[in-house]
Amino acid sequence: AVNELLATYRRASGFDVLLVSDRGARATIKRFADSSIIPQSLAQGVGTAAFEYERAKVENKPYVIVGRAIEGTDIEVFFLFPEGQVQDQISQLGTVLFTGWLILVAASGLIGVLLSRQVLTPVSRASFAARSLAEGLLDTRLPVETNDEFGILALSFNEMAQALQQKIAELSDARERERRFTANVAHELRTPVAALVSEASLVRDQLDDIPAEFRRPVQLLVGDVTRLRQLLEDLMEISLFDAGRQTVEVDEVDGPALISTLLRRRGWVHSVRLDAQPVVLRTDRRRLERVISNLVSNAIRYGHADIVVRVRKTNDKALIEVSDKGPGIQPEHLPNVFDRFFKADPSRTGFGTGLGLSIVHENVRILDGTITVRSEVGHGSTFTVALPRKRQFNSREAE
Ligand code: ADP
């Protein structure tokens, strides 16, 4: 019966059987027919009541050994289930799970990146477009690709850009119209005013022949006509600045020589002192003359006393300073003196046009220089122009 039982078990694959009795050990395969392969604790623990089991190594391979004593006999039966395969399967399962987990993590990361890119691309495109709009590229528009919030954002952005572009075009048109109007008015008035000036000078020459009571009004008239001509010339010059059509003609200019010639030509040598270091600079002669003559004529008109033109040089700059010891400019007026039509004392209608210093400012800017003013009420004013000595203009450069 034992042989038969063992033969039956032998046919059932997957596990081995060991029978232990007082007569010895028998097994489905010969090398297991040895009771010492059963761990001691299991061998002592088996009974008839239930199956006991334990893990153990047999021939260095892991097994689960299940044992029980057969009732009514001295036989104990042990089933040896090899665990190696199960462990292989478990570790295979682990590998599969781990690989699956890796793929899942990578896939969710990828999906995250794709999703965030889908969300962030329109946002970064919008911020790029806003930046280029701010930099003045007014025809910047966003593509409207979707019907979602981003599509609505792109639509609103485009509407805003369109409105902005339109407004700016309108403003620059209006500005251009205004500039052209000023230029045209000045131009149209030029001929009659030139005639007025020459007639006024004729009248002035005949002043002695005019009855005494008319002399004063005639003098005032002549003065006003001269101012009108000055105003027209200033307006023409300003409209050229606004049109951006000024040209710069660069020359080697001997600073002190230019200033002393200017003072002589304008008849200012006795009222203005020149204190100059030798400086040669590359700049536009005519514009420099305009700057200095405006500053000196202001100093004579408003400053009256102790007018000095100083010329100094630094490594790369020529500094030209026009100072007077006149009444000075109120501190609250200082920030505005370079504004167009600004007059610190508008009631003094006999004086200039209010454009002189703004023309100076524009010319200095065009020559790549700076102008500053210091003034103390009761002590006089100092205008300082700093010009680059070696600025490389093209020989004739449109700004
Ligand atoms: P204007 O044609 O009236 O002289 P400017 O633009 O040359 O116009 O000057 C603006 C104003 O600055 C003048 O009206 C005057 O009040 C003030 N100003 C200019 N230069 C001096 C100066 N050297 N001393 C005092 N005030 C001055």
XYZ file of C-alpha atoms and ligand atoms in Angstrom:
426
model
C 0.000 0.000 0.000
C 2.866 2.404 0.806
C 4.473 1.631 -2.516
C 1.242 2.187 -4.275
C 0.656 5.461 -2.449
C 4.148 6.701 -3.294
C 3.697 5.675 -6.901
C 0.465 7.689 -7.031
C 2.131 10.722 -5.486
C 5.072 10.367 -7.872
C 2.698 10.766 -10.748
C 1.329 14.015 -9.280
C 3.919 16.526 -10.273
C 4.918 19.588 -8.403
C 5.761 18.213 -5.011
C 7.488 15.294 -3.316
C 6.368 13.084 -0.486
C 8.291 11.547 2.368
C 6.855 8.851 4.569
C 8.540 8.235 7.873
C 7.741 5.256 10.083
C 9.523 3.065 12.543
C 10.625 0.949 9.625
C 12.483 3.803 8.042
C 11.861 6.541 5.506
C 10.473 6.163 2.026
C 10.041 8.990 -0.495
C 8.896 9.698 -3.994
C 12.503 10.307 -4.931
C 15.273 8.429 -3.377
C 17.426 11.226 -2.081
C 14.528 12.570 -0.008
C 14.108 9.238 1.737
C 15.827 10.582 4.807
C 13.965 11.736 7.907
C 16.754 14.179 8.787
C 15.659 16.539 6.027
C 12.586 17.342 8.141
C 13.361 20.151 10.571
C 13.397 18.968 14.133
C 10.648 21.297 15.307
C 8.263 20.079 12.585
C 9.154 16.431 13.164
C 8.302 16.817 16.837
C 5.212 18.924 16.226
C 3.313 16.706 13.774
C 0.305 14.935 15.073
C -2.874 13.428 13.791
C -5.068 16.414 14.611
C -3.980 18.754 11.840
C -1.411 19.483 9.209
C 1.659 21.314 10.478
C 3.975 23.148 8.151
C 7.321 24.851 8.176
C 9.705 26.431 5.724
C 13.073 24.804 5.387
C 15.956 24.338 3.046
C 16.469 20.954 1.476
C 19.636 20.564 -0.553
C 19.942 24.315 -0.239
C 16.626 24.950 -1.937
C 13.638 26.518 -0.174
C 10.677 24.249 0.536
C 7.427 24.434 2.413
C 7.117 21.170 4.246
C 3.644 20.136 5.399
C 3.384 17.159 7.707
C 0.839 14.995 9.556
C 0.748 11.715 11.297
C -1.637 9.150 9.825
C -4.124 7.975 12.397
C -3.871 4.444 13.545
C -0.358 3.937 12.126
C 3.138 4.998 13.062
C 3.497 6.681 9.677
C 4.088 10.363 9.312
C 3.659 11.857 5.902
C 5.473 14.978 4.749
C 4.718 16.883 1.564
C 7.626 18.930 0.211
C 6.521 21.838 -1.930
C 9.445 23.574 -3.642
C 9.262 27.323 -2.970
C 11.987 28.477 -5.397
C 9.598 28.712 -8.297
C 7.047 30.643 -6.272
C 9.752 33.021 -5.123
C 10.888 33.433 -8.725
C 7.325 34.200 -9.676
C 6.964 36.645 -6.803
C 10.188 38.400 -7.757
C 9.041 38.398 -11.398
C 5.760 39.910 -10.255
C 7.739 42.476 -8.247
C 9.781 43.360 -11.328
C 6.623 43.660 -13.393
C 4.978 45.850 -10.740
C 8.111 47.986 -10.392
C 8.392 48.431 -14.168
C 4.692 49.234 -14.291
C 5.143 51.779 -11.523
C 8.093 53.357 -13.374
C 6.082 53.559 -16.593
C 3.158 55.053 -14.680
C 5.365 57.684 -13.042
C 7.034 58.545 -16.373
C 3.675 58.669 -18.150
C 2.070 60.861 -15.507
C 5.151 63.129 -15.554
C 4.916 63.372 -19.323
C 1.196 64.063 -19.174
C 1.889 66.718 -16.521
C 4.509 68.383 -18.712
C 2.235 68.254 -21.757
C -0.695 69.643 -19.805
C 1.329 72.396 -18.210
C 2.841 73.240 -21.567
C -0.608 73.433 -23.022
C -1.549 75.827 -20.233
C 1.694 77.763 -20.043
C 2.424 78.213 -23.751
C -0.453 80.643 -24.322
C 0.435 82.460 -21.084
C 4.078 82.888 -22.057
C 3.042 83.831 -25.595
C 0.735 86.491 -24.126
C 3.456 87.872 -21.877
C 5.912 87.951 -24.791
C 3.345 89.773 -26.911
C 2.661 92.269 -24.100
C 6.393 92.935 -23.838
C 6.826 93.522 -27.554
C 3.788 95.825 -27.504
C 5.416 97.779 -24.681
C 8.577 98.014 -26.758
C 6.613 99.763 -29.470
C 5.749 96.918 -31.875
C 2.163 98.000 -32.097
C 1.133 95.457 -34.722
C 1.782 92.581 -32.307
C -1.200 90.203 -32.169
C -1.894 86.833 -30.534
C -3.148 83.866 -32.563
C -6.688 82.871 -31.515
C -6.486 79.074 -31.649
C -8.991 77.807 -29.127
C -12.444 78.562 -27.793
C -11.434 78.364 -24.153
C -10.268 81.074 -21.723
C -7.024 81.432 -23.648
C -8.866 82.086 -26.847
C -10.892 84.785 -25.082
C -7.690 86.213 -23.604
C -6.065 86.338 -27.050
C -9.156 88.032 -28.504
C -9.248 90.679 -25.775
C -5.493 91.212 -26.097
C -5.826 91.741 -29.834
C -8.705 94.159 -29.364
C -6.666 96.119 -26.843
C -3.605 96.182 -29.146
C -5.791 97.278 -32.047
C -7.318 100.120 -29.995
C -3.883 101.174 -28.769
C -2.440 101.161 -32.267
C -5.361 103.201 -33.554
C -5.113 105.743 -30.709
C -1.382 106.169 -31.198
C -1.803 106.561 -34.942
C -4.486 109.208 -34.310
C -2.263 110.997 -31.811
C 0.762 111.008 -34.083
C -1.431 112.160 -36.985
C -2.737 115.000 -34.827
C 0.780 115.849 -33.747
C 2.013 115.803 -37.313
C -0.940 118.012 -38.402
C -0.169 120.419 -35.589
C 3.510 120.497 -36.531
C 2.720 121.037 -40.198
C 0.250 123.763 -39.287
C 2.886 125.575 -37.203
C 5.481 125.162 -39.948
C 3.023 126.376 -42.597
C 1.895 129.371 -40.564
C 5.515 130.300 -39.848
C 6.427 129.807 -43.479
C 3.472 131.817 -44.799
C 4.156 134.656 -42.380
C 7.811 134.804 -43.276
C 7.522 136.946 -46.398
C 5.125 139.576 -45.000
C 7.119 139.726 -41.765
C 10.390 140.113 -43.690
C 8.756 143.002 -45.550
C 7.556 144.427 -42.215
C 11.080 144.183 -40.813
C 12.638 146.035 -43.702
C 9.890 148.681 -43.606
C 10.346 149.012 -39.850
C 14.066 149.498 -40.273
C 13.353 152.202 -42.861
C 11.042 153.921 -40.398
C 13.660 153.579 -37.648
C 16.217 155.254 -39.917
C 13.790 158.177 -40.344
C 13.105 158.425 -36.613
C 14.562 161.929 -36.337
C 12.145 163.232 -38.960
C 9.107 161.883 -37.158
C 7.180 164.192 -34.834
C 8.343 163.684 -31.229
C 4.975 162.340 -29.970
C 5.109 159.449 -32.508
C 8.685 158.407 -31.851
C 7.984 156.173 -28.848
C 5.149 154.208 -30.544
C 7.311 153.791 -33.625
C 10.191 152.476 -31.525
C 7.849 150.006 -29.855
C 6.509 148.953 -33.235
C 10.008 148.336 -34.580
C 10.858 146.284 -31.458
C 7.679 144.212 -31.824
C 8.344 143.528 -35.508
C 11.852 142.310 -34.651
C 10.396 140.033 -31.965
C 7.825 138.722 -34.411
C 10.568 137.806 -36.867
C 12.525 136.085 -34.063
C 9.396 134.180 -33.027
C 8.849 132.979 -36.607
C 12.438 131.817 -36.930
C 12.237 129.988 -33.612
C 8.948 128.349 -34.627
C 10.453 127.187 -37.927
C 13.396 125.702 -36.078
C 11.158 123.975 -33.521
C 8.991 122.482 -36.276
C 12.152 121.054 -37.859
C 13.064 119.427 -34.526
C 9.569 117.953 -34.275
C 9.744 116.614 -37.806
C 13.046 114.929 -36.932
C 14.527 116.529 -40.025
C 17.501 118.313 -38.489
C 20.900 117.658 -39.983
C 24.211 117.648 -38.189
C 27.300 118.840 -39.994
C 30.435 117.891 -38.163
C 33.618 119.922 -38.209
C 36.751 120.370 -36.196
C 35.742 123.382 -34.125
C 38.139 125.526 -32.115
C 35.892 126.314 -29.143
C 37.444 129.570 -27.844
C 37.937 130.933 -31.394
C 34.295 130.219 -32.262
C 33.064 131.953 -29.114
C 35.279 135.050 -29.452
C 34.249 135.466 -33.112
C 30.629 135.136 -32.079
C 30.969 137.718 -29.307
C 32.677 140.127 -31.703
C 30.097 139.639 -34.438
C 27.187 140.183 -32.057
C 28.820 143.241 -30.454
C 29.035 141.566 -27.038
C 32.794 141.816 -26.443
C 32.462 144.647 -23.964
C 29.696 143.105 -21.886
C 30.931 139.487 -21.851
C 34.241 138.142 -20.550
C 35.688 135.015 -22.162
C 37.794 132.741 -19.992
C 38.728 129.783 -22.148
C 41.135 126.866 -22.160
C 42.104 125.782 -25.654
C 39.636 123.070 -26.716
C 39.100 121.587 -30.141
C 35.990 119.512 -30.565
C 34.269 117.690 -33.356
C 30.778 119.086 -33.510
C 28.279 121.076 -35.547
C 29.589 124.659 -35.666
C 26.278 126.315 -36.495
C 24.385 124.533 -33.723
C 27.090 125.287 -31.169
C 26.949 128.971 -32.138
C 23.161 128.900 -31.736
C 23.480 127.379 -28.251
C 26.060 129.879 -27.046
C 24.403 132.883 -28.608
C 21.014 132.025 -27.009
C 22.602 131.533 -23.595
C 24.671 134.733 -23.802
C 21.775 136.818 -25.096
C 19.650 135.540 -22.155
C 22.460 136.390 -19.746
C 22.611 139.907 -21.216
C 18.830 140.300 -21.196
C 18.107 138.878 -17.767
C 21.443 138.665 -15.988
C 22.905 142.034 -16.940
C 26.061 141.964 -14.800
C 29.383 140.093 -14.789
C 28.677 137.809 -17.709
C 31.415 135.239 -18.224
C 31.730 132.464 -20.781
C 34.098 129.766 -19.524
C 35.467 126.919 -21.601
C 37.088 123.937 -19.928
C 37.909 120.459 -21.062
C 37.889 117.040 -19.431
C 39.195 113.811 -20.908
C 36.345 113.386 -23.321
C 34.179 116.477 -22.919
C 34.213 120.191 -23.542
C 32.411 122.187 -20.844
C 31.007 125.562 -21.824
C 29.627 127.636 -19.016
C 27.655 130.876 -19.385
C 27.200 132.659 -16.066
C 25.890 135.974 -14.874
C 25.469 137.713 -11.562
C 21.924 138.858 -12.297
C 18.686 138.317 -10.367
C 18.749 134.518 -10.898
C 15.790 132.205 -11.452
C 13.276 131.241 -8.751
C 13.844 127.598 -7.665
C 10.243 126.680 -8.594
C 10.883 127.886 -12.165
C 14.144 126.023 -12.652
C 12.604 122.689 -13.740
C 10.639 124.510 -16.473
C 13.195 126.846 -17.996
C 13.825 124.479 -20.915
C 10.102 124.105 -21.678
C 8.648 125.670 -24.787
C 7.077 129.113 -24.289
C 8.170 129.191 -20.685
C 8.817 132.636 -19.266
C 9.670 133.040 -15.615
C 8.080 136.467 -15.708
C 5.435 136.538 -18.480
C 4.625 140.194 -17.767
C 7.959 141.250 -19.281
C 6.506 141.182 -22.739
C 9.307 143.266 -24.186
C 11.692 140.304 -23.967
C 11.995 137.051 -25.877
C 9.678 134.412 -27.208
C 10.023 131.775 -24.485
C 11.515 129.387 -27.039
C 15.217 130.252 -26.707
C 16.182 127.748 -24.013
C 14.062 124.950 -25.489
C 15.943 125.440 -28.776
C 19.217 125.342 -26.841
C 18.096 122.128 -25.161
C 17.162 120.441 -28.465
C 20.440 121.449 -30.096
C 22.500 120.155 -27.180
C 20.586 116.883 -27.303
C 21.257 116.565 -31.019
C 24.956 117.168 -30.391
C 24.886 114.318 -27.879
C 25.528 116.626 -24.968
C 23.809 117.726 -21.768
C 22.814 121.075 -20.341
C 22.326 121.935 -16.677
C 21.426 125.115 -14.878
C 22.347 126.391 -11.424
C 20.775 129.558 -10.172
C 20.468 131.424 -6.934
C 18.006 134.255 -6.565
C 19.928 137.500 -6.173
C 23.259 135.902 -7.098
C 22.891 134.914 -10.731
C 22.634 131.888 -12.958
C 25.052 129.494 -14.595
C 24.154 127.345 -17.609
C 26.655 124.529 -18.274
C 26.780 122.683 -21.576
C 28.822 119.480 -21.739
C 29.602 118.261 -25.247
C 31.570 115.196 -26.323
C 34.871 116.295 -27.829
C 35.163 113.415 -30.219
C 31.672 112.364 -31.099
C 31.827 110.679 -34.480
C 28.954 111.979 -36.557
C 28.746 111.092 -40.194
C 29.803 114.081 -42.193
C 26.121 114.900 -42.752
C 23.869 113.040 -40.467
C 20.105 113.225 -40.286
C 19.029 112.716 -36.693
P 12.961 133.923 -23.738
O 12.834 133.963 -25.213
O 11.782 134.409 -22.997
O 14.246 134.454 -23.268
P 14.075 131.432 -22.975
O 13.571 130.064 -23.266
O 15.374 131.822 -23.535
O 12.918 132.374 -23.444
O 14.094 131.600 -21.430
C 13.006 131.217 -20.645
C 12.920 132.010 -19.371
O 13.995 131.682 -18.504
C 13.067 133.490 -19.603
O 11.811 134.065 -19.869
C 13.631 133.963 -18.287
O 12.598 134.246 -17.384
C 14.422 132.802 -17.756
N 15.883 132.977 -17.964
C 16.619 132.515 -18.981
N 17.927 132.837 -18.829
C 18.020 133.546 -17.686
C 19.070 134.164 -16.958
N 20.326 134.132 -17.405
N 18.788 134.810 -15.808
C 17.527 134.842 -15.339
N 16.458 134.273 -15.967
C 16.701 133.646 -17.126
